[in-house]
PDB file of C-alpha atoms in Angstrom:
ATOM      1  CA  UNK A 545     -41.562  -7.170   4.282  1.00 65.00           C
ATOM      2  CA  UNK A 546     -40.363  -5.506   7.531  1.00 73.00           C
ATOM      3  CA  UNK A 547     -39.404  -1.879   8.260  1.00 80.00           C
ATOM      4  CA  UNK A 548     -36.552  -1.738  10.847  1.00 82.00           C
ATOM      5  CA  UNK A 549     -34.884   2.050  12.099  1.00 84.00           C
ATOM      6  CA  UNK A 550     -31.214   2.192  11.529  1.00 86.00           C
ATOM      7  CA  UNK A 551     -28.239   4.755  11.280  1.00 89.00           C
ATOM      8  CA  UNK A 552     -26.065   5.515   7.994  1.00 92.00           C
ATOM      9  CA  UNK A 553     -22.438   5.139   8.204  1.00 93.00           C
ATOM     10  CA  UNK A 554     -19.751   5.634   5.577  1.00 94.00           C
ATOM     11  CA  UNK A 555     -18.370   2.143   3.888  1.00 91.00           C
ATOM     12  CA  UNK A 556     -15.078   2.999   4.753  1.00 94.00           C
ATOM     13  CA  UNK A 557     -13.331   5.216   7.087  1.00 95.00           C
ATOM     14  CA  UNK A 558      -9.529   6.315   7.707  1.00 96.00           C
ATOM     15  CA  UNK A 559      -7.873   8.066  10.537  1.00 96.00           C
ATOM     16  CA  UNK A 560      -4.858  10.261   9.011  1.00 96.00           C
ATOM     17  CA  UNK A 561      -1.406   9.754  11.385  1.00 96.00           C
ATOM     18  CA  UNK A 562       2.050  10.891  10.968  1.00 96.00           C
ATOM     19  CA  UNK A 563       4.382   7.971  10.702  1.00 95.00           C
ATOM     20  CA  UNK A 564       7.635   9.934  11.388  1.00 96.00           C
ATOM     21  CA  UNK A 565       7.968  12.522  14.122  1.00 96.00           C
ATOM     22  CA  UNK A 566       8.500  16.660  13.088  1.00 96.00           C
ATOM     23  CA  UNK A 567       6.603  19.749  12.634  1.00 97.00           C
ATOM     24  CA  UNK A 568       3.782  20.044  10.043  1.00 97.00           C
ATOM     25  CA  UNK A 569       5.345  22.699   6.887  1.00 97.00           C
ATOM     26  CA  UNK A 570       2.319  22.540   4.860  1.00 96.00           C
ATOM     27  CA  UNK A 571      -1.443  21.392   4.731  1.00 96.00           C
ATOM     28  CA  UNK A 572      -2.081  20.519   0.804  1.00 96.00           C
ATOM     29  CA  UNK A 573      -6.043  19.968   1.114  1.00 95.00           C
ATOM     30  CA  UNK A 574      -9.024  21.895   1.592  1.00 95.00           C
ATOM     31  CA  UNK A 575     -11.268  20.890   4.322  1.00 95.00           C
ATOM     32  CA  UNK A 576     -14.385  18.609   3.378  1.00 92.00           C
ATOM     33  CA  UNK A 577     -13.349  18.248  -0.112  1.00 94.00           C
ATOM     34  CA  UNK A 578     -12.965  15.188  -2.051  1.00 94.00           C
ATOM     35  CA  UNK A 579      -9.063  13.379  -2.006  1.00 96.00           C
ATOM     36  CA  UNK A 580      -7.857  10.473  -3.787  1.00 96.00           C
ATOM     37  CA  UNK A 581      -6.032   7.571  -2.163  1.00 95.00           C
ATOM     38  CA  UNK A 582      -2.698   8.523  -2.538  1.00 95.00           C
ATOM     39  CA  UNK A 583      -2.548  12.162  -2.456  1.00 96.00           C
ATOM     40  CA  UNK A 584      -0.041  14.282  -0.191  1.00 97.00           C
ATOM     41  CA  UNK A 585      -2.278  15.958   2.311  1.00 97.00           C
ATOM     42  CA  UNK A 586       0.258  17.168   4.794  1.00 97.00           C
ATOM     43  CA  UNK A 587       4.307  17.728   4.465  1.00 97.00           C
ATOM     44  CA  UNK A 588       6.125  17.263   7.844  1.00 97.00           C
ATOM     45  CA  UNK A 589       9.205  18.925   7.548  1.00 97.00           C
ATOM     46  CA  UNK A 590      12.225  17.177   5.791  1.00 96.00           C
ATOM     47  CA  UNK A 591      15.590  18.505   6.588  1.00 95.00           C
ATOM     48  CA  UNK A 592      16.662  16.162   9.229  1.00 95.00           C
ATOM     49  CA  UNK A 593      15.028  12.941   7.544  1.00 96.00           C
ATOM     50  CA  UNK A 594      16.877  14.466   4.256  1.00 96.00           C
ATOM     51  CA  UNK A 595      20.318  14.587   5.975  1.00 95.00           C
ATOM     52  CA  UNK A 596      20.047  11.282   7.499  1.00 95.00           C
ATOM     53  CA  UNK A 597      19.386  10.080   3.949  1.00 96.00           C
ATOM     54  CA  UNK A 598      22.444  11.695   2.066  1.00 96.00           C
ATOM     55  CA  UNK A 599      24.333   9.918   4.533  1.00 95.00           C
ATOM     56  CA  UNK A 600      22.815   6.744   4.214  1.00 95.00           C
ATOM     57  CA  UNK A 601      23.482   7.242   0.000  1.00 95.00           C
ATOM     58  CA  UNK A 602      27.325   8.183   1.330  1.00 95.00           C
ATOM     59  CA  UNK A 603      27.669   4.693   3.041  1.00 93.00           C
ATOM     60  CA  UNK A 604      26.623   3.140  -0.078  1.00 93.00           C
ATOM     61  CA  UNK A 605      28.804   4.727  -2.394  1.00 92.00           C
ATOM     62  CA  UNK A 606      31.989   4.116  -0.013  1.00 90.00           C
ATOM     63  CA  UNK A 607      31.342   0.154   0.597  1.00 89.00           C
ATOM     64  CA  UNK A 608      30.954  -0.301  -3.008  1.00 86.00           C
ATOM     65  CA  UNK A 609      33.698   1.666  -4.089  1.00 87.00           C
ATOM     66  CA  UNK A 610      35.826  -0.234  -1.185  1.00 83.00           C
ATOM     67  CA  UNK A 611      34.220  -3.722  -2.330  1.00 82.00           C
ATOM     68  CA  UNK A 612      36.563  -3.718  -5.944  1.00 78.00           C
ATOM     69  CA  UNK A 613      39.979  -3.089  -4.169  1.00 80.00           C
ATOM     70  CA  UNK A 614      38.787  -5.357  -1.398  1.00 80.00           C
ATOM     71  CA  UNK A 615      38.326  -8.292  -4.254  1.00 76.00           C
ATOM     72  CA  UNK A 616      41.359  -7.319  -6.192  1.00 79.00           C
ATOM     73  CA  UNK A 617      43.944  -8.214  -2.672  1.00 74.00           C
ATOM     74  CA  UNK A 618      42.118 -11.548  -2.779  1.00 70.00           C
ATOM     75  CA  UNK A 619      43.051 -12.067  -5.964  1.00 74.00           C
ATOM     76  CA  UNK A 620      46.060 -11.330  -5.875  1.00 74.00           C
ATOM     77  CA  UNK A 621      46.577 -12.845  -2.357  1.00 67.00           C
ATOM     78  CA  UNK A 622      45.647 -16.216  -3.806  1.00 72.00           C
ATOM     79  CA  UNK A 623      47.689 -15.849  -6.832  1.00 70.00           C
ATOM     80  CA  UNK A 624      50.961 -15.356  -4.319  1.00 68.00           C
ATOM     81  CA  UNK A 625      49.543 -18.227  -1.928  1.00 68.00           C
ATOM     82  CA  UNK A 626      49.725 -20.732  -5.166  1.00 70.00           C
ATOM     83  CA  UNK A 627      53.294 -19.989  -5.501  1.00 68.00           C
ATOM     84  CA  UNK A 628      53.929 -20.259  -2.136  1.00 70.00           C
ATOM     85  CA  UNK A 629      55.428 -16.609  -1.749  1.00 65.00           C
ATOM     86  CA  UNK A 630      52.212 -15.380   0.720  1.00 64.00           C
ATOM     87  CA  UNK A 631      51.558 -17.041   3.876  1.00 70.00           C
ATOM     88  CA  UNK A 632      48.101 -18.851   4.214  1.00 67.00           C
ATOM     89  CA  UNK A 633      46.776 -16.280   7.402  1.00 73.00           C
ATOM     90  CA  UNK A 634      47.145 -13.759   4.828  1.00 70.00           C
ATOM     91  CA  UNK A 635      45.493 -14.999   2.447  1.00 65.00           C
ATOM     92  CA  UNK A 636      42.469 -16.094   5.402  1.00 71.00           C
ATOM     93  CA  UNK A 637      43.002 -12.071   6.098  1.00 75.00           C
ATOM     94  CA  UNK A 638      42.306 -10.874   2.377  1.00 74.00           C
ATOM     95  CA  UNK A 639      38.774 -13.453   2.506  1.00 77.00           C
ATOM     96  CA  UNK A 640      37.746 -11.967   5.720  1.00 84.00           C
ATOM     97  CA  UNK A 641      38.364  -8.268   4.590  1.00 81.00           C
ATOM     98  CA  UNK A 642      36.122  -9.361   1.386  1.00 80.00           C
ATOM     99  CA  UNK A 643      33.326 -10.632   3.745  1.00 88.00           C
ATOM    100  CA  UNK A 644      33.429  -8.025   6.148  1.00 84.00           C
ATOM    101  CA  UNK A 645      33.418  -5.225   2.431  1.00 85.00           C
ATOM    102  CA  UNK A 646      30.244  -7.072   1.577  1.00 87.00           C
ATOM    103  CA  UNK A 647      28.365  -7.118   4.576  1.00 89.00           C
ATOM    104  CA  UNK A 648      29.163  -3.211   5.101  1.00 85.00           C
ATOM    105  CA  UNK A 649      27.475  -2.475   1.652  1.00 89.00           C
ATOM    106  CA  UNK A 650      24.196  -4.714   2.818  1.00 90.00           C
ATOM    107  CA  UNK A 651      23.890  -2.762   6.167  1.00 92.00           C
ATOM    108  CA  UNK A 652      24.294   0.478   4.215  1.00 92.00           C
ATOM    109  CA  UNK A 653      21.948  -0.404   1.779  1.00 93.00           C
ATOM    110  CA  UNK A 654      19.681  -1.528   4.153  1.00 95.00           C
ATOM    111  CA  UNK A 655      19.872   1.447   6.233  1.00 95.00           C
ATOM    112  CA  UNK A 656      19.494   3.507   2.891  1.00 96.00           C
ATOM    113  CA  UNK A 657      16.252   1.985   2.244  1.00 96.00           C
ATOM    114  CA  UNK A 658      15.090   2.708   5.954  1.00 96.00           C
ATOM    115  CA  UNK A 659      15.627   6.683   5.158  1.00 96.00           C
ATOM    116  CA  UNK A 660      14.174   6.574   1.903  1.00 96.00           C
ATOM    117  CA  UNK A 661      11.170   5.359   3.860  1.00 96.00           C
ATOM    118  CA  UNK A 662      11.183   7.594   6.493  1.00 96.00           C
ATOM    119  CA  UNK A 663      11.945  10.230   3.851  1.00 97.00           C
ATOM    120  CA  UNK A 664       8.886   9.736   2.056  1.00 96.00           C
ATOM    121  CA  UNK A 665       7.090   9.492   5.026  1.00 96.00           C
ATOM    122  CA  UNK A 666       7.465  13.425   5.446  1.00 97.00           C
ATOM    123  CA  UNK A 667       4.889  13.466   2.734  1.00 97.00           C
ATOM    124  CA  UNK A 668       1.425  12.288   4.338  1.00 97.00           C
ATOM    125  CA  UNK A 669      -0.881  10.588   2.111  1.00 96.00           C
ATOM    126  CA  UNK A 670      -4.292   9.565   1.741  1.00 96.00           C
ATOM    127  CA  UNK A 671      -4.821   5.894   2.961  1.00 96.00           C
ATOM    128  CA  UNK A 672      -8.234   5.863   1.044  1.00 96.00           C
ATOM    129  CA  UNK A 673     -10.367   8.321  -1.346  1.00 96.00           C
ATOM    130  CA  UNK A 674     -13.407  10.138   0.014  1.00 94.00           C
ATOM    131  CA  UNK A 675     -14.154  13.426   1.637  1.00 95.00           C
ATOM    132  CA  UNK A 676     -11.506  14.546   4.326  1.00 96.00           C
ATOM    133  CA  UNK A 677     -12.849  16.430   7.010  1.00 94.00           C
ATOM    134  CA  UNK A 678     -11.339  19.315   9.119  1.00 94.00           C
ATOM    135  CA  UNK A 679      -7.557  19.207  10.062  1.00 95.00           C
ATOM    136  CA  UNK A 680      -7.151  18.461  13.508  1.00 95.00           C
ATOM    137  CA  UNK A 681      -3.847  20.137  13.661  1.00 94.00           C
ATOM    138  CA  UNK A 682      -1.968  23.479  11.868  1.00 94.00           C
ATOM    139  CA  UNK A 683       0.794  23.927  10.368  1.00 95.00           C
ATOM    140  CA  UNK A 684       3.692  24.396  12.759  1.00 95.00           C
ATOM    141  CA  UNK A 685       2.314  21.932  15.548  1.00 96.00           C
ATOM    142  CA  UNK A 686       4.823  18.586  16.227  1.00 96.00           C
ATOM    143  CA  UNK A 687       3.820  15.554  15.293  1.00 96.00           C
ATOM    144  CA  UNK A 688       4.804  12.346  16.362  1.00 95.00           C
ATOM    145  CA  UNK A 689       4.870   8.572  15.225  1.00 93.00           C
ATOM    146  CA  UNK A 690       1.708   6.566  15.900  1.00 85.00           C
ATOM    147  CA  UNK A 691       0.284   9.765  18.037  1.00 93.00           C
ATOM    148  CA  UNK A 692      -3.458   8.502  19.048  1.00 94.00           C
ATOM    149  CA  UNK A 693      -4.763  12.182  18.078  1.00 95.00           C
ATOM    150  CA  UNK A 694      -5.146  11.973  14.046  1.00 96.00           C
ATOM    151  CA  UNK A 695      -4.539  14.841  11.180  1.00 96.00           C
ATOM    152  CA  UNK A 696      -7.540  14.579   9.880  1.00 96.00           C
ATOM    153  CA  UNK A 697     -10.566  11.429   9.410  1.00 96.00           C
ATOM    154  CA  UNK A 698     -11.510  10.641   5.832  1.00 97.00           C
ATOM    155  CA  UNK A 699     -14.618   8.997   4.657  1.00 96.00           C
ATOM    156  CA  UNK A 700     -15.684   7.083   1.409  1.00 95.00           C
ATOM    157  CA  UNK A 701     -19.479   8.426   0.978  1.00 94.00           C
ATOM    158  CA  UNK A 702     -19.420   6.436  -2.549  1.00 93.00           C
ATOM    159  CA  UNK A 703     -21.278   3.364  -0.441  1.00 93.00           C
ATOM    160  CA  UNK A 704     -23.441   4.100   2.801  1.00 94.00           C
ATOM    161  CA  UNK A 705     -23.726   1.281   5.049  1.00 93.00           C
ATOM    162  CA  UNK A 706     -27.034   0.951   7.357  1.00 91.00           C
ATOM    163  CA  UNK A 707     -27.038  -1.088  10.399  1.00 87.00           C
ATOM    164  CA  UNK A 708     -30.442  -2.520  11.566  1.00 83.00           C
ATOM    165  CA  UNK A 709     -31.541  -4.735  13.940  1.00 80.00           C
ATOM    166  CA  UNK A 710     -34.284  -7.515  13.673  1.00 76.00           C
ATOM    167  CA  UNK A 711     -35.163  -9.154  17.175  1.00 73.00           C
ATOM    168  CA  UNK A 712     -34.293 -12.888  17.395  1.00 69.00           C
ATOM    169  CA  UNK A 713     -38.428 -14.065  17.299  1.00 68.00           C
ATOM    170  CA  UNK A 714     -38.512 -12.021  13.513  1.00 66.00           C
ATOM    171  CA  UNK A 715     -35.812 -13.603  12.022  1.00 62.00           C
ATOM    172  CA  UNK A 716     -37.220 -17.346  13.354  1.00 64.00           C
ATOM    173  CA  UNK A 717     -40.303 -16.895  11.993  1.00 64.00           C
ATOM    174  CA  UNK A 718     -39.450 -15.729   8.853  1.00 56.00           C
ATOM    175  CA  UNK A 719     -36.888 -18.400   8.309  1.00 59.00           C
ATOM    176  CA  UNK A 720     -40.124 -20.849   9.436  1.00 64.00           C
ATOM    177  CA  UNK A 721     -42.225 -19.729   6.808  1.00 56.00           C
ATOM    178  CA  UNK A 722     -39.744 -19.438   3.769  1.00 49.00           C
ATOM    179  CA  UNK A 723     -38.884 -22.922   4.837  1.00 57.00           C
ATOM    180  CA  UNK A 724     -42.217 -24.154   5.004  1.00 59.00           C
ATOM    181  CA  UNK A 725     -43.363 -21.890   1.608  1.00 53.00           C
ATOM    182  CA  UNK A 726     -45.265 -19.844   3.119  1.00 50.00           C
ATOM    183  CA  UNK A 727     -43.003 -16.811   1.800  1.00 41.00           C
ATOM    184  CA  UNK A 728     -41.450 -17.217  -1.818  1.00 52.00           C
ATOM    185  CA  UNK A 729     -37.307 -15.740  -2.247  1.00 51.00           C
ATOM    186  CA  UNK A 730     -37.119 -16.776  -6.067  1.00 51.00           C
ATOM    187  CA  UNK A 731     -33.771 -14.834  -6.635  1.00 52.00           C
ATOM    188  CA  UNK A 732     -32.555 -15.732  -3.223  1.00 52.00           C
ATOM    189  CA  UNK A 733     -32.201 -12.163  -2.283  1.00 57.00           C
ATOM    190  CA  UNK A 734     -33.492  -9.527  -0.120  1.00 65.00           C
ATOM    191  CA  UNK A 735     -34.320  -5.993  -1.565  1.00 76.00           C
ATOM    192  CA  UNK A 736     -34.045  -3.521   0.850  1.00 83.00           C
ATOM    193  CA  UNK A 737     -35.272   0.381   0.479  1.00 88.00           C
ATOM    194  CA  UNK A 738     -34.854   3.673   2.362  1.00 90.00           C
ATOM    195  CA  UNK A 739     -37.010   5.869   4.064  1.00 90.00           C
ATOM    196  CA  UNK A 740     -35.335   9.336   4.788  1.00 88.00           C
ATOM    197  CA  UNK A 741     -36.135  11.369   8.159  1.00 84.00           C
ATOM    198  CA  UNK A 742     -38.386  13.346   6.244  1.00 85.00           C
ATOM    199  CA  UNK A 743     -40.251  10.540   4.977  1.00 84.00           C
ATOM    200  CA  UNK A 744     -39.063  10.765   1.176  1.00 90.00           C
ATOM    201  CA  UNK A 745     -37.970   7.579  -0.268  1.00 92.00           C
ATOM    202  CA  UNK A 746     -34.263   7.200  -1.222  1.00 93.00           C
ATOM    203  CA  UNK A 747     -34.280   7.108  -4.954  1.00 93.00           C
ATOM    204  CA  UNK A 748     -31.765   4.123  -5.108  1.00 92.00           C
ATOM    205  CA  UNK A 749     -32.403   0.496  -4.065  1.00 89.00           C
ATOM    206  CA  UNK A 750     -29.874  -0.863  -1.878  1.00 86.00           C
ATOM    207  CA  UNK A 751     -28.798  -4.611  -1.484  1.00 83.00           C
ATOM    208  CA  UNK A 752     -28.186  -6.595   2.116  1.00 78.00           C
ATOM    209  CA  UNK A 753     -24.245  -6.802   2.677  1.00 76.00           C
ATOM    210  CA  UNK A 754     -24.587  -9.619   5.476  1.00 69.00           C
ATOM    211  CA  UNK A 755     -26.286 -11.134   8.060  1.00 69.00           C
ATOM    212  CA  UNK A 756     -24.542 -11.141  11.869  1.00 64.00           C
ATOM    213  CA  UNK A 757     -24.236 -14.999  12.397  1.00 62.00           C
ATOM    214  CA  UNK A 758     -25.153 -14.603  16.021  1.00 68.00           C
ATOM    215  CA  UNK A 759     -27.632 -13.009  17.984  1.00 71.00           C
ATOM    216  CA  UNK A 760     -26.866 -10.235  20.493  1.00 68.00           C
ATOM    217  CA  UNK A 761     -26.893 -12.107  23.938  1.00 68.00           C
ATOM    218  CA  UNK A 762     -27.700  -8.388  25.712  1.00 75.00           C
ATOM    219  CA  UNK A 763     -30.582  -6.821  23.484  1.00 72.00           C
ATOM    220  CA  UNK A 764     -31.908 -10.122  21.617  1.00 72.00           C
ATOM    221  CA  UNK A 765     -31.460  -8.761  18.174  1.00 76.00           C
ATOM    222  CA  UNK A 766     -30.099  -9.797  14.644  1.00 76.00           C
ATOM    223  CA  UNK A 767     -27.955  -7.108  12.819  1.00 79.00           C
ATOM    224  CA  UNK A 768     -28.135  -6.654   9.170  1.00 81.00           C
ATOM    225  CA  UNK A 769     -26.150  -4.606   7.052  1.00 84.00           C
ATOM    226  CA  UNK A 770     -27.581  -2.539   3.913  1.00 86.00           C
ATOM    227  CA  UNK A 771     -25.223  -1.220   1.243  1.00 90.00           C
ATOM    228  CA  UNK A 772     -27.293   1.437  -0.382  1.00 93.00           C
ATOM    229  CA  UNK A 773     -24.830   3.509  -3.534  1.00 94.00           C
ATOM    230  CA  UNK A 774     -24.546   7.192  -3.055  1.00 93.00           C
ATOM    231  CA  UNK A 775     -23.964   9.284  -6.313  1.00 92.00           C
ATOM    232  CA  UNK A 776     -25.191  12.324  -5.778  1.00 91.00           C
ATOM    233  CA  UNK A 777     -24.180  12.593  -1.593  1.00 89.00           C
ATOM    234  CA  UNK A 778     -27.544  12.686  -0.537  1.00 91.00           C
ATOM    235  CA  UNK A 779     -26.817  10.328   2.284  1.00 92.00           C
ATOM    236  CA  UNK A 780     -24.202  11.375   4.993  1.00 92.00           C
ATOM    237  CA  UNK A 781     -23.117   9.267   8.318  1.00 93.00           C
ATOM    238  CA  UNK A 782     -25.284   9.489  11.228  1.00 91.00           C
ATOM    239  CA  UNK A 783     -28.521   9.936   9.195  1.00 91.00           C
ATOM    240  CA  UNK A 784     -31.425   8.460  11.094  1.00 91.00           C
ATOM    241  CA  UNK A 785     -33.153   6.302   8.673  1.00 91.00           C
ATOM    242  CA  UNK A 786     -35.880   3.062   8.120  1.00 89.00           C
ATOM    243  CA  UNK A 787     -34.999   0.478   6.138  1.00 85.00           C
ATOM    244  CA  UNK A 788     -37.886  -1.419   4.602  1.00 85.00           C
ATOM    245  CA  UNK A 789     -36.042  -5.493   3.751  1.00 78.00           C
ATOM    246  CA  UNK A 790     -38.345  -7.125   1.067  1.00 73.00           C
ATOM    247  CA  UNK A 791     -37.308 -11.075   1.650  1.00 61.00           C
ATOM    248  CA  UNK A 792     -39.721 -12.376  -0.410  1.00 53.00           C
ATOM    249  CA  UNK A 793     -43.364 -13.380  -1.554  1.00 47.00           C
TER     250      UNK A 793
END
């Protein structure tokens, strides 16, 4: 058994960023509430991502209504080509006008699918669920395309992570004596509890994520990771904490 002093930290956490450039319309959230992955939390105005969508849609529609007349001059160049009445350039013309029909509708699908992209883009979502904290921006502010400030920083406080650290001598010795039988690990796991600031005990037993497969060259010291569950949101990030790791008997 060995009590080691560690900080909580949410299991997962997601910086909010604009992936198309414009000015925020709406905020659809309320600060520190809970979101789902998935939900629109911010609505960058549309019009000019709209626009260059309709006219992506209009490039369709013309290559493949041009694509059917395009195919019925082949046909018919071929037909007079058999009977020798059309020259063979023209016929070479009528293939080429074909390709060059069917390669237009590709690009303008492609470039269709690019602004239905960008279009939905407008609409930012939630990369993960857990409580989103305050916007970082209003509405009216621009926002731009990979910008390093984010919208707003989300964090799943389903699973609390603690960090400790376990100097190098500890963690030989203890692997000495379970080696030697000295200490007993019949499940071949550690149980690790929680000791709050105040010095209550966290109600719910947590389990050791990993072990860092190298020690720390600077401060000598093994990291281990608890995952400790978090139902009723007792435990927040940052939370100063002691971690007592039961290895065995």
């Amino acid at each position: 058994r060995s009590e080691l002093s560690g900080r909580t930290s949410a299991s997962q956490v997601a910086e909010v960023r604009p992936q198309v450039t414009g000015i925020i319309k709406r905020r659809l959230f309320e600060e520190g509430s809970q979101v789902n992955e998935g939900d629109v939390l911010y609505e960058i105005d549309p019009s000019s991502y709209q626009s260059a969508y309709d006219g992506a849609l209009a490039a369709v529609v013309r290559a493949e209504a041009n694509l059917p007349t395009a195919q019925s001059k082949l046909k018919r160049a071929k037909n007079l080509t058999k009977q020798n009445v059309l020259p063979v350039q023209q016929l070479e013309e009528a293939e080429l006008a074909v390709a060059q029909t069917v390669a237009d509708l590709q690009v303008a699908k492609a470039q269709l699918a690019a602004a239905e992209v960008n279009l939905e883009r407008t609409r930012v979502r939630a990369p993960i669920s857990g409580r989103v904290g305050r916007s970082e921006l209003t509405v009216g502010t621009l926002v731009s395309a990979g910008q390093a400030q984010p919208l707003a920083t989300i964090r799943d406080l389903s699973t609390i992570n603690v960090d400790v650290n376990r100097s190098s001598s500890e963690y030989l010795e203890l692997k000495s004596k379970i080696d030697s039988g000295v200490i007993r690990n019949e499940d071949g796991h550690a149980k690790v509890t929680l000791l709050l600031d105040d010095g209550s005990v966290y109600p719910h037993e947590g389990k050791l994520a990993f072990s860092e497969v190298s020690i720390n060259e600077t401060t000598g010291t093994h990291t281990l990771r608890a995952e400790f569950p978090n139902p009723e949101g007792t435990l927040m990030p940052g939370m100063f904490v002691r971690a007592v790791l039961t290895v065995g008997v």
